[in-house]
Short mmCIF file of C-alpha atoms (C1' of nucleotides) in Angstrom, two decimals:
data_model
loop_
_atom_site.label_atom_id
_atom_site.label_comp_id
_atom_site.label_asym_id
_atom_site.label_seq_id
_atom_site.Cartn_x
_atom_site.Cartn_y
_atom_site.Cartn_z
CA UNK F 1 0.00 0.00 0.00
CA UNK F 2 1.84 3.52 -1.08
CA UNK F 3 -1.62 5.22 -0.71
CA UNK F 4 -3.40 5.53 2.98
CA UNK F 5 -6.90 3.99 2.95
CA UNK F 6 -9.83 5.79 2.56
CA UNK F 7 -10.83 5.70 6.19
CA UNK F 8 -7.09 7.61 6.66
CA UNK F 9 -7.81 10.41 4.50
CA UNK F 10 -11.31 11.07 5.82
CA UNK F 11 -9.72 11.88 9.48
CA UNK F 12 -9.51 15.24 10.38
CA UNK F 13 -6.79 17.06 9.17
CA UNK F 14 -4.98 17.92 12.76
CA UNK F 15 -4.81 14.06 13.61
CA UNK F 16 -3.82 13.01 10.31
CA UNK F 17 -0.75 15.17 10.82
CA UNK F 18 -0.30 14.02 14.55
CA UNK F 19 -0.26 10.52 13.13
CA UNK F 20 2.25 11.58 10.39
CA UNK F 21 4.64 13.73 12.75
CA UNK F 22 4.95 11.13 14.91
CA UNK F 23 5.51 8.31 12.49
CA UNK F 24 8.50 10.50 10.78
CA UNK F 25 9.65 11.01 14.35
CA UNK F 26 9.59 7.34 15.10
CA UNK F 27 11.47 6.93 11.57
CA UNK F 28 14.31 9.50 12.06
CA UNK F 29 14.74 8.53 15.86
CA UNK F 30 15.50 4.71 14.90
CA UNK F 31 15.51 4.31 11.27
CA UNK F 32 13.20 1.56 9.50
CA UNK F 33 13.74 -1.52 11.28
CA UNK F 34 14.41 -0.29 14.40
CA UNK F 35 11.15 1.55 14.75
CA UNK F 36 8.19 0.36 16.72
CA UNK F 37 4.50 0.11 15.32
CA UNK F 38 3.50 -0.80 18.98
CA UNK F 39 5.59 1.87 20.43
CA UNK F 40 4.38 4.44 17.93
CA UNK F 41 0.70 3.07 18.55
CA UNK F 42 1.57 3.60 22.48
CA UNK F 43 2.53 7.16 21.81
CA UNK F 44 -0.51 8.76 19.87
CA UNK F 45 -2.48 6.50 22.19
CA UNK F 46 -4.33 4.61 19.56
CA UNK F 47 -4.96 1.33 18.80
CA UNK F 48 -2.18 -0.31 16.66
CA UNK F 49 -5.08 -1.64 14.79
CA UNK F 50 -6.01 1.49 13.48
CA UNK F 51 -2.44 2.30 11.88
CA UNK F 52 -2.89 -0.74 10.20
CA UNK F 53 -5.92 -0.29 9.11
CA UNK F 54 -4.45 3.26 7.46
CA UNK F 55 -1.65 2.34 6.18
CA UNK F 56 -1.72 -1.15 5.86
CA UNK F 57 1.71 -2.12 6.60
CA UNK F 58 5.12 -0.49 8.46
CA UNK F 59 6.05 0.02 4.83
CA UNK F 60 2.89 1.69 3.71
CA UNK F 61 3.07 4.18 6.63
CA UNK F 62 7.19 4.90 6.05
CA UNK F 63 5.40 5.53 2.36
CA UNK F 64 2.89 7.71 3.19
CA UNK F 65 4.70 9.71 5.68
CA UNK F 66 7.63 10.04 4.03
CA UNK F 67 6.27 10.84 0.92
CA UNK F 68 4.76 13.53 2.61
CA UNK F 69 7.93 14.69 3.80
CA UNK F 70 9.53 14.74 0.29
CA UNK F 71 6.49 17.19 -0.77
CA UNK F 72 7.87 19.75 1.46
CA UNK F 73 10.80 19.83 -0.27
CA UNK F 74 9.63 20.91 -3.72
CA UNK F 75 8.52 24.12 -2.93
CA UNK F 76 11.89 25.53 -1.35
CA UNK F 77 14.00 23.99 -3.86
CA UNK F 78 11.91 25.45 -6.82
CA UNK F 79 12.05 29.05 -4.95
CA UNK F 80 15.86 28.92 -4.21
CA UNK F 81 16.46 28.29 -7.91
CA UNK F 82 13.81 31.61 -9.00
CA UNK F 83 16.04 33.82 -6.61
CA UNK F 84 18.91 32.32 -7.39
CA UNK F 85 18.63 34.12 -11.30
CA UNK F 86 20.48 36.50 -12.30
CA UNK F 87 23.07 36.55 -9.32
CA UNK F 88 26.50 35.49 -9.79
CA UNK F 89 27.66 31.90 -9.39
CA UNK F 90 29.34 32.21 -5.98
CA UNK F 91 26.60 34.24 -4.46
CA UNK F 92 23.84 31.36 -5.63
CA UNK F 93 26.28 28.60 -4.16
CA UNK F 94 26.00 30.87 -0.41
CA UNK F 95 22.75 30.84 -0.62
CA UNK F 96 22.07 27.54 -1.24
CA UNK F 97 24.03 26.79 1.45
CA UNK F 98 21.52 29.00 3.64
CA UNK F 99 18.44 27.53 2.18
CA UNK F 100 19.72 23.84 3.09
CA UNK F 101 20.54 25.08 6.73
CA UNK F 102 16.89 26.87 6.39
CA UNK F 103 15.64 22.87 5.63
CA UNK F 104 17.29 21.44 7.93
CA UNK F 105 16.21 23.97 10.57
CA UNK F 106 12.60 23.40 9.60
CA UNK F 107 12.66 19.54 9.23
CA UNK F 108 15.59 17.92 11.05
CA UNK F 109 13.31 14.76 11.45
CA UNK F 110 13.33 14.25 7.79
CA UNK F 111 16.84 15.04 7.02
CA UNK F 112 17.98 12.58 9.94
CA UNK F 113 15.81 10.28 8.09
CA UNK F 114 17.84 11.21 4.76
CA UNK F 115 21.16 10.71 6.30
CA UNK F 116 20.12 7.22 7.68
CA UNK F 117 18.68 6.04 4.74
CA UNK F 118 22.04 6.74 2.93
CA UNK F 119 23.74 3.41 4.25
CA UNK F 120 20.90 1.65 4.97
CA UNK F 121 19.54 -0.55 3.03
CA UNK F 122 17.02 -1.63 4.22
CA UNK F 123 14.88 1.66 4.00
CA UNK F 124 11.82 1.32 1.49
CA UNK F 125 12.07 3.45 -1.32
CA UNK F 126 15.74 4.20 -0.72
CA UNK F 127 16.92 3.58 -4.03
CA UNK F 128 13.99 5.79 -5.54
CA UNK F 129 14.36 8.46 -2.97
CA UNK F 130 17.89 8.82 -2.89
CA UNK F 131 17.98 8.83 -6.78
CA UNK F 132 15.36 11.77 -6.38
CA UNK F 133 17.68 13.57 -4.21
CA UNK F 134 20.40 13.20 -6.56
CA UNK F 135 18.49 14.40 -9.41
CA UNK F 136 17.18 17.47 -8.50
CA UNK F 137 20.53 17.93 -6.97
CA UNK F 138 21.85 17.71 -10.61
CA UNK F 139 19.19 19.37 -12.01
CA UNK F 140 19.71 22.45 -9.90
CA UNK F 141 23.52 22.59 -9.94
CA UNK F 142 24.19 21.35 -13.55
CA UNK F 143 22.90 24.95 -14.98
CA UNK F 144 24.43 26.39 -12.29
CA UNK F 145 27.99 25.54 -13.51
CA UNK F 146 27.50 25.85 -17.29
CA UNK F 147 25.76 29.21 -16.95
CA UNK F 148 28.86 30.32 -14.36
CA UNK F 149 30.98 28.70 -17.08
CA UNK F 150 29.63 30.57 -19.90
CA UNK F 151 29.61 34.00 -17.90
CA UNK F 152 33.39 33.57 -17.41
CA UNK F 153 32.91 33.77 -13.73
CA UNK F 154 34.11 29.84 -13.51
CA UNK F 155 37.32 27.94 -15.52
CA UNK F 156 37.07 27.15 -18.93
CA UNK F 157 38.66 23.68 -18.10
CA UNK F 158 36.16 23.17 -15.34
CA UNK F 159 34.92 19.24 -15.75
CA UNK F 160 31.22 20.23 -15.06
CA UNK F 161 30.97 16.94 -13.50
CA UNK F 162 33.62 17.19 -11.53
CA UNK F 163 32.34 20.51 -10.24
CA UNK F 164 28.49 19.36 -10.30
CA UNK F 165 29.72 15.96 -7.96
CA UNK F 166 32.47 18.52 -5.61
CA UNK F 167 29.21 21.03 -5.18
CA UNK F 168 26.70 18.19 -4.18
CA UNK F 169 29.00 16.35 -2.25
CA UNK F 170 30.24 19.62 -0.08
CA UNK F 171 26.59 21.16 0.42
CA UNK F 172 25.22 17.66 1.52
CA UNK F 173 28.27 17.22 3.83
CA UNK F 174 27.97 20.42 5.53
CA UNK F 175 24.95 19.72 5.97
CA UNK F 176 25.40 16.48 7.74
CA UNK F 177 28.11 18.69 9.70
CA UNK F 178 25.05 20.48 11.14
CA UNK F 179 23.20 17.91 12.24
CA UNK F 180 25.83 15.00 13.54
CA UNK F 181 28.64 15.96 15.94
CA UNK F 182 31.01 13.25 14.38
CA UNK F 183 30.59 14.81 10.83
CA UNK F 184 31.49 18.21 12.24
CA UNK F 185 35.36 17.54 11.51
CA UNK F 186 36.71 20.72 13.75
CA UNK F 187 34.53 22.91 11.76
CA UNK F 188 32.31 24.42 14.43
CA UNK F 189 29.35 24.28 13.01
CA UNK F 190 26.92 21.61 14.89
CA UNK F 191 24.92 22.69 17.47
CA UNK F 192 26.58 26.35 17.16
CA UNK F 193 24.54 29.74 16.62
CA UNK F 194 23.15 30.43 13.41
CA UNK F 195 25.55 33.19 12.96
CA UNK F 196 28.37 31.04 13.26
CA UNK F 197 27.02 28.41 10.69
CA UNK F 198 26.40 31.29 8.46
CA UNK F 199 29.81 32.47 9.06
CA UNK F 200 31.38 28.92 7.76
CA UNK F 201 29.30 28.46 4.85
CA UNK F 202 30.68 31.81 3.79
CA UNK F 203 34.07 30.87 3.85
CA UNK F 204 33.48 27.06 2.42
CA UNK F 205 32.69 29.30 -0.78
CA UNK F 206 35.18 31.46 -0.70
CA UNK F 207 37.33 28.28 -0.36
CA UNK F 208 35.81 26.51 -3.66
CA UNK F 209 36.16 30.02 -5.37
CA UNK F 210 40.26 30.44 -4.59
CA UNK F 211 41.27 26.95 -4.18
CA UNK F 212 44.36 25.47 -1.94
CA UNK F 213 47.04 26.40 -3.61
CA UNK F 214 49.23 30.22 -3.19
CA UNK W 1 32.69 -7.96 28.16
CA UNK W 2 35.16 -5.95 25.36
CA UNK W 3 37.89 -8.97 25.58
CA UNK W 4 37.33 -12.50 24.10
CA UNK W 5 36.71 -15.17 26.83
CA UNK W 6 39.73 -17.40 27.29
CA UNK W 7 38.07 -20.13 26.23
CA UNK W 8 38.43 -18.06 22.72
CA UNK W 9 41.89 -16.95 22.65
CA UNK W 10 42.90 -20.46 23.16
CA UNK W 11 40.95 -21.76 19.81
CA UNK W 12 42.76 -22.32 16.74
CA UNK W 13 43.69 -19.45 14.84
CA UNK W 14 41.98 -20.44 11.69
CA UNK W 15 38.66 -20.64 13.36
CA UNK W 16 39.25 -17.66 15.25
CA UNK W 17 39.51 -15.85 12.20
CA UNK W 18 36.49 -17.69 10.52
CA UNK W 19 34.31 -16.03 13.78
CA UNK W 20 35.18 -13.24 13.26
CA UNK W 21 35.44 -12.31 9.62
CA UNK W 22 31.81 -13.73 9.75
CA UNK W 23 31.02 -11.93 12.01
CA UNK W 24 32.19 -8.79 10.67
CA UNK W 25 30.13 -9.35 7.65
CA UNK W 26 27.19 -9.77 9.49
CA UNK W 27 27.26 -6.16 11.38
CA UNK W 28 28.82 -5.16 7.87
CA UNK W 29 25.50 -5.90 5.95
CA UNK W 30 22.88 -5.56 8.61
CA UNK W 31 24.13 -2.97 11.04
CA UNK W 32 24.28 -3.66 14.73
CA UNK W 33 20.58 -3.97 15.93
CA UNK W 34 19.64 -6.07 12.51
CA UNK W 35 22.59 -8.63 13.18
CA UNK W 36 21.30 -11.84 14.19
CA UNK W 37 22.78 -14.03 16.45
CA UNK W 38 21.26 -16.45 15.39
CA UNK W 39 21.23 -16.47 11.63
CA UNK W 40 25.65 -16.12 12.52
CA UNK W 41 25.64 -18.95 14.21
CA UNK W 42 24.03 -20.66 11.43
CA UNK W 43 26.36 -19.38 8.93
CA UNK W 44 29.49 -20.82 11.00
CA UNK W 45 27.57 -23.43 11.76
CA UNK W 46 28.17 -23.47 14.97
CA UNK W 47 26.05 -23.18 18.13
CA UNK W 48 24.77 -20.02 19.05
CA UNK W 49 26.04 -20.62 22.92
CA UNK W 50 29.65 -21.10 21.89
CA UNK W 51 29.38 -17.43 20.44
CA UNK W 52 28.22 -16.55 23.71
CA UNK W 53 30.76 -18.33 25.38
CA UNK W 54 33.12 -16.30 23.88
CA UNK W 55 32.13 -12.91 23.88
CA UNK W 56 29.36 -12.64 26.37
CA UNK W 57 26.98 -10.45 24.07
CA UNK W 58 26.30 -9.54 20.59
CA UNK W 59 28.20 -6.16 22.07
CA UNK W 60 31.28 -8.04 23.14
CA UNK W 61 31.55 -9.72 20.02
CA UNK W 62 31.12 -6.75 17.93
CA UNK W 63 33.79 -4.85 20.63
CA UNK W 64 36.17 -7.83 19.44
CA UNK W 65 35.54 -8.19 15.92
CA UNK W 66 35.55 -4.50 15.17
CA UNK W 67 38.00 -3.63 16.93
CA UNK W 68 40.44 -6.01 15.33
CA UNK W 69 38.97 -5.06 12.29
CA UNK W 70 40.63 -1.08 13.30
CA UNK W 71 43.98 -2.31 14.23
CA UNK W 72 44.37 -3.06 10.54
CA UNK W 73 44.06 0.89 10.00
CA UNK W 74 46.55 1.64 11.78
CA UNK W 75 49.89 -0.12 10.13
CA UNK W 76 48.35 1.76 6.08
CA UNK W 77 47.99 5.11 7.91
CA UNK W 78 51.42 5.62 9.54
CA UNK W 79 53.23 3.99 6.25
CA UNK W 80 51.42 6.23 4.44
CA UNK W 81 52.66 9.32 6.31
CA UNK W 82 55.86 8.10 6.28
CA UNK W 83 55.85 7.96 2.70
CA UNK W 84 54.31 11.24 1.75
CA UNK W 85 57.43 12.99 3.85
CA UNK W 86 59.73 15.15 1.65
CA UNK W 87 56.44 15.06 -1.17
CA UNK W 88 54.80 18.18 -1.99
CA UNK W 89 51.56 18.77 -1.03
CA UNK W 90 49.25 17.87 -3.87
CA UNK W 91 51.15 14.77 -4.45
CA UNK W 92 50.47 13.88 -0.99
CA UNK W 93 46.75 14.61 -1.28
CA UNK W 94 46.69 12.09 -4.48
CA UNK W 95 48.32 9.35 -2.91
CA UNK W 96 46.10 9.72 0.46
CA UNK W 97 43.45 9.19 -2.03
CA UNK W 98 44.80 5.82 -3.20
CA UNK W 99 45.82 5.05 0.04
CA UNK W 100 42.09 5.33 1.03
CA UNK W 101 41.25 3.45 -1.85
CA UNK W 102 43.13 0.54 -1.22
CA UNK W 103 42.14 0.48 2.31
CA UNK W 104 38.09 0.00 1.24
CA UNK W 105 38.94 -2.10 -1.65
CA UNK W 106 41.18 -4.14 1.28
CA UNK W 107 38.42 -4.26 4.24
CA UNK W 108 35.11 -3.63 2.27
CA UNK W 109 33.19 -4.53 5.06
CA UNK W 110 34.79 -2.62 7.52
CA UNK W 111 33.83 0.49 5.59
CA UNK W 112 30.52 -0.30 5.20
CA UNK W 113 30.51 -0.73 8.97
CA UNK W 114 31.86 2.64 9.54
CA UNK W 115 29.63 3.87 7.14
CA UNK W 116 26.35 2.50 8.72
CA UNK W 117 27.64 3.93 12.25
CA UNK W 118 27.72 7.52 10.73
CA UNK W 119 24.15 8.14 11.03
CA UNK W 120 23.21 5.19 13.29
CA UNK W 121 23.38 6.17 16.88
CA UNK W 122 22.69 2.60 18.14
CA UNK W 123 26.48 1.18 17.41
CA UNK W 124 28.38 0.12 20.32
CA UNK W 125 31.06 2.32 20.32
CA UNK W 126 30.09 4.29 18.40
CA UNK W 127 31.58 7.93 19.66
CA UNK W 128 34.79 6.62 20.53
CA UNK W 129 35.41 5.18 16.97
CA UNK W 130 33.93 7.95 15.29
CA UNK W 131 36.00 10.11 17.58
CA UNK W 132 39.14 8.43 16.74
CA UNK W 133 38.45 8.41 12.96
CA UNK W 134 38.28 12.01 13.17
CA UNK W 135 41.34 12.16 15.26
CA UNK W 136 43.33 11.01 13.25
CA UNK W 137 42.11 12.41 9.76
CA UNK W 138 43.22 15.66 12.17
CA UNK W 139 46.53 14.49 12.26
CA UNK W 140 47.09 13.39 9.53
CA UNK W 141 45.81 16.62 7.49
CA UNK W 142 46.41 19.57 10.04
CA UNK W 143 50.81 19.35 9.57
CA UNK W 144 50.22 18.62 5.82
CA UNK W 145 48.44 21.44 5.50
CA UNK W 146 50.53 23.52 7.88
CA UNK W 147 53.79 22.93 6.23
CA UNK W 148 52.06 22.74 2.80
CA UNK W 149 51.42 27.24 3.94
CA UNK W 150 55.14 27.39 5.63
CA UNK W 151 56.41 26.27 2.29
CA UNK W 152 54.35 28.58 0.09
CA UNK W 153 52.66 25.83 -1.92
CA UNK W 154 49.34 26.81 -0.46
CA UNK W 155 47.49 30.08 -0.07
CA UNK W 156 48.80 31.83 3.50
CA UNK W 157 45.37 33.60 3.64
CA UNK W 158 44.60 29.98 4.53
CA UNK W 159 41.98 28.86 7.26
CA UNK W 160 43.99 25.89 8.36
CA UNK W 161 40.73 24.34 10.38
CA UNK W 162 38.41 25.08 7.49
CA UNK W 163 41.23 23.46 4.88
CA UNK W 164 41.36 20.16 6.68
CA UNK W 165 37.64 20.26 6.94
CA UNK W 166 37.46 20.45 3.10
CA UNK W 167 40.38 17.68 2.66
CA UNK W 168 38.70 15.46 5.17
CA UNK W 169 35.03 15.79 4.10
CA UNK W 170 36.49 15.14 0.06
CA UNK W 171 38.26 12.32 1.29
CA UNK W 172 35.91 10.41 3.04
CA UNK W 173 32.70 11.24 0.81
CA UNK W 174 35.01 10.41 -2.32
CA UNK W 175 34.90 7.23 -0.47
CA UNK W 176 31.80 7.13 -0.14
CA UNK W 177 31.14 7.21 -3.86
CA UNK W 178 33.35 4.10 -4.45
CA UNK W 179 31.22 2.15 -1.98
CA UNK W 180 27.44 3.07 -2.58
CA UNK W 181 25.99 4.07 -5.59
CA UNK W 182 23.87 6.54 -5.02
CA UNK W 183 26.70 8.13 -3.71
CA UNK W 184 28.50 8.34 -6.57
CA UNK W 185 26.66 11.58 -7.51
CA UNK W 186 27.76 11.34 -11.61
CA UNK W 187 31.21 10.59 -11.01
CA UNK W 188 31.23 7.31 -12.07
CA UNK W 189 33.84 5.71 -10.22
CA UNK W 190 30.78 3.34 -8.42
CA UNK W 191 32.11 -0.12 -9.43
CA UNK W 192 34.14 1.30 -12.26
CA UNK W 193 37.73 0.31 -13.02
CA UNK W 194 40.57 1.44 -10.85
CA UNK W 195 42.28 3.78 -13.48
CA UNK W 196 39.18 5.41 -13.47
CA UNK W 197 38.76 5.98 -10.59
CA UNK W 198 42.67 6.97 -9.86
CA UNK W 199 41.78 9.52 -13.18
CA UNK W 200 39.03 11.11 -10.56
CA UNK W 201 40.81 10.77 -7.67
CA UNK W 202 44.10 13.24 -9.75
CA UNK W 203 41.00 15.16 -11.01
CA UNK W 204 39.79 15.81 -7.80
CA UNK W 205 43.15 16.81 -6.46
CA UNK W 206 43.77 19.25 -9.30
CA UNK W 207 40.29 21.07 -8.29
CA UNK W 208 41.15 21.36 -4.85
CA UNK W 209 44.25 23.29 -6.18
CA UNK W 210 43.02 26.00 -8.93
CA UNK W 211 39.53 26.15 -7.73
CA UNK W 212 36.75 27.26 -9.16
CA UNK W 213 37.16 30.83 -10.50
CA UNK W 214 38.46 31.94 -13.73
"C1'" DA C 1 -35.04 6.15 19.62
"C1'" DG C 2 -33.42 2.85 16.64
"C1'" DA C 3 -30.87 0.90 12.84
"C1'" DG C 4 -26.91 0.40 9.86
"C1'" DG C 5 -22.47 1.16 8.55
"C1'" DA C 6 -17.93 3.05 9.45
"C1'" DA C 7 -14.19 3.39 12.63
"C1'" DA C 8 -11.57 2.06 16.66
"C1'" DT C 9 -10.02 -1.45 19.49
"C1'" DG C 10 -6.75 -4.74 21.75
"C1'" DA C 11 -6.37 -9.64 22.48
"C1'" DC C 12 -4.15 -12.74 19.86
"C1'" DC C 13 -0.93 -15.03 16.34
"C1'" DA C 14 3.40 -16.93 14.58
"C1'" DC C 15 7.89 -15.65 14.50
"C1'" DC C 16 12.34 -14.00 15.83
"C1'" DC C 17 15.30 -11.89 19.11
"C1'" DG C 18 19.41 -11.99 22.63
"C1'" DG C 19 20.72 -14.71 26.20
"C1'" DT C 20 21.02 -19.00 29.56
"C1'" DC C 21 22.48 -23.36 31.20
"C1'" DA C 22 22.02 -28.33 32.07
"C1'" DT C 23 23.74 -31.78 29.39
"C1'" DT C 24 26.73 -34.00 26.09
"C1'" DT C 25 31.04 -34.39 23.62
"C1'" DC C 26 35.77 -33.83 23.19
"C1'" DT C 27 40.55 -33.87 24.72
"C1'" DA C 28 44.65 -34.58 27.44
"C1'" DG C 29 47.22 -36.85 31.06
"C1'" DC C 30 47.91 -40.95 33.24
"C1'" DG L 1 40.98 -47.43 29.19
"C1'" DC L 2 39.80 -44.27 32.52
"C1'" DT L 3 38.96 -39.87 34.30
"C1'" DA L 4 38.72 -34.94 34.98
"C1'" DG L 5 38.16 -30.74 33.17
"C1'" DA L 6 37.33 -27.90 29.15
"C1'" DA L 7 34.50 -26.98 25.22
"C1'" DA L 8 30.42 -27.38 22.43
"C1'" DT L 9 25.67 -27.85 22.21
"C1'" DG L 10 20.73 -26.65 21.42
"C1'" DA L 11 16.38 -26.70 23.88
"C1'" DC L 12 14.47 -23.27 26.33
"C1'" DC L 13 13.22 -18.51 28.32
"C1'" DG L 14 10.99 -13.95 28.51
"C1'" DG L 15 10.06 -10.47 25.63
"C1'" DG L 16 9.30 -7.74 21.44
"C1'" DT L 17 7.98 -7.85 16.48
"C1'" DG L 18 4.69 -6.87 12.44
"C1'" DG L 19 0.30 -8.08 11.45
"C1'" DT L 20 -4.89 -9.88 11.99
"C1'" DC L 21 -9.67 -9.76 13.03
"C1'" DA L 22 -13.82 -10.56 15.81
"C1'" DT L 23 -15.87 -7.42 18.66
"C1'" DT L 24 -17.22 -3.00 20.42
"C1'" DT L 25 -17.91 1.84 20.00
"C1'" DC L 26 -19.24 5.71 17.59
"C1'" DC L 27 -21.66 8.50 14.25
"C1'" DT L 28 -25.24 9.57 11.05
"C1'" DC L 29 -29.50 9.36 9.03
"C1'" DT L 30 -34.28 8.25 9.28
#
DNA sequence: AGAGGAAATGACCACCCGGTCATTTCTAGC
DNA sequence: GCTAGAAATGACCGGGTGGTCATTTCCTCT
């Protein structure tokens, strides 16, 4: 079941979304298998047979919820790249930057969901999700570059690819610096004041602008 | 219990190893809570209370087995910085990549294991290997980078903290790529050839040093 | 107020888990 | 060949799992 049953989507709205909160909290506390339909049950305080009869199966709720989730992410993404014309390449990089801290602000439940779903394989839907994820990632970075190339504001011997794969893989990790202490790496930035994050995501362009080398 | 009963340390060392390489795959492909007992004893074919016998819990074993597993880190990463010595910088950087590379082509599983305990807080040990991992990325980057600014090769205007951030986050998500594919974010070095991946790896060096800009 | 259908319930199921331990099997020294 | 101690064994335990379904509760319409 990838839909919820009929009987779900007549509920009012405010318990629909209790139910869904809590099952993405549930999720991102212990991933897929380790989370608990009776535990989850125990905290709405409803009857496990109802979630059932919702969602049919742990699967079918991780569907419905998450797929949920995923909606949220549309709208920012499409916004960021509608401001994002007309500015120069670096600029656009910062602010993505800012509008995945923004995300993560507003949904750390589903981006600790992302991050565990990354190396685990037993998540439903990983392979599709995670392919999403690296899509629009593409999709929004790949013009990016070419237009920055074309501009003259980037290399002319730039490997888009290259660049494309560097720009994912630094936005996603600083990202995962914000919200894991381990994956901070001396930077400073998890669990620090907005200001400071701000401060770093700054210079991590500034970096990819300049390079390493004198 | 983090040490192997006696009754363990006395077995043969061929079946010693068998235990533990199985178990090792185990945690490697079903993370700590999904690792069955069980379904490892079966594979050794062995009884499940001689496991027990040796390492108390399925914590104890993993204590052993994993941390075995890191002593093999150890010997790679101190021949490689002794090695790199006298090398310039970017040279270095190249053949830390390849270094890495043969590490996870080495000890597969004990990368995936590392992997899963990124994002999965229920690991044994968990902080203190993380920790260490860290610690000694920090080592091994900070007095590259360091001398790599004393001896002009690299920019003085510098952020030493933020360069070793960069070097380690490249580093271990270029790792990443090799081992799960949708990490591989259109690189294509997922399950592709070494020499193409050792073209990447150069690639990847020679961004870190010109940058972005034109 | 009563009837009919939808929704909620929780006892129950088979299964698997990590862990235990009385018993059996093996091995070494005599 | 016998014996003592070490090692291996697997039936068993309490508990948690995802999932089911007969029953009860609730709501709505006449």
């Amino acid at each position: 079941m990838r839909q919820a049953s009929e009987t779900f989507t007549k509920l009012p709205a405010d318990k629909r979304e209790r139910v869904l909160d809590a099952a993405v909290e549930e999720f991102a506390e212990h991933g897929f298998q380790g989370a608990s339909m009776n535990r989850l049950a125990a905290r709405l305080a409803i009857a496990k047979g109802s979630i059932f009869q919702y969602f049919g199966s742990k699967e079918g709720l991780f569907a419905v919820a998450f797929g949920r989730a995923v909606e949220l992410f549309k709208g920012p993404l499409k916004a960021a790249r509608e401001r994002a014309k007309g500015q120069g390449f670096f600029e656009v990089l910062r602010q993505s930057l800012l509008a995945g801290m923004d995300f993560i602000e507003a949904h750390p439940r589903i981006h600790r969901i992302y991050l565990k779903m990354l190396h685990n394989e037993d998540f439903p839907l990983r392979e599709r999700v995670l392919g999403q994820v690296r899509a629009a990632s593409a999709k929004y970075f790949r013009p990016l570059v070419l237009e920055g190339i074309r501009r003259g504001e980037l290399r002319t011997d730039l490997d888009p690819d290259l660049a494309v794969y560097v720009l994912d893989t630094l936005l996603d990790r600083f990202l995962q610096s914000l919200a894991a202490a381990p994956l901070d790496g001396g930077l400073g930035v998890f669990g620090a004041e907005r200001a400071v994050a701000e401060r770093r995501a700054a210079e991590l362009v500034e970096f990819l602008r300049k390079g390493l080398s004198a």
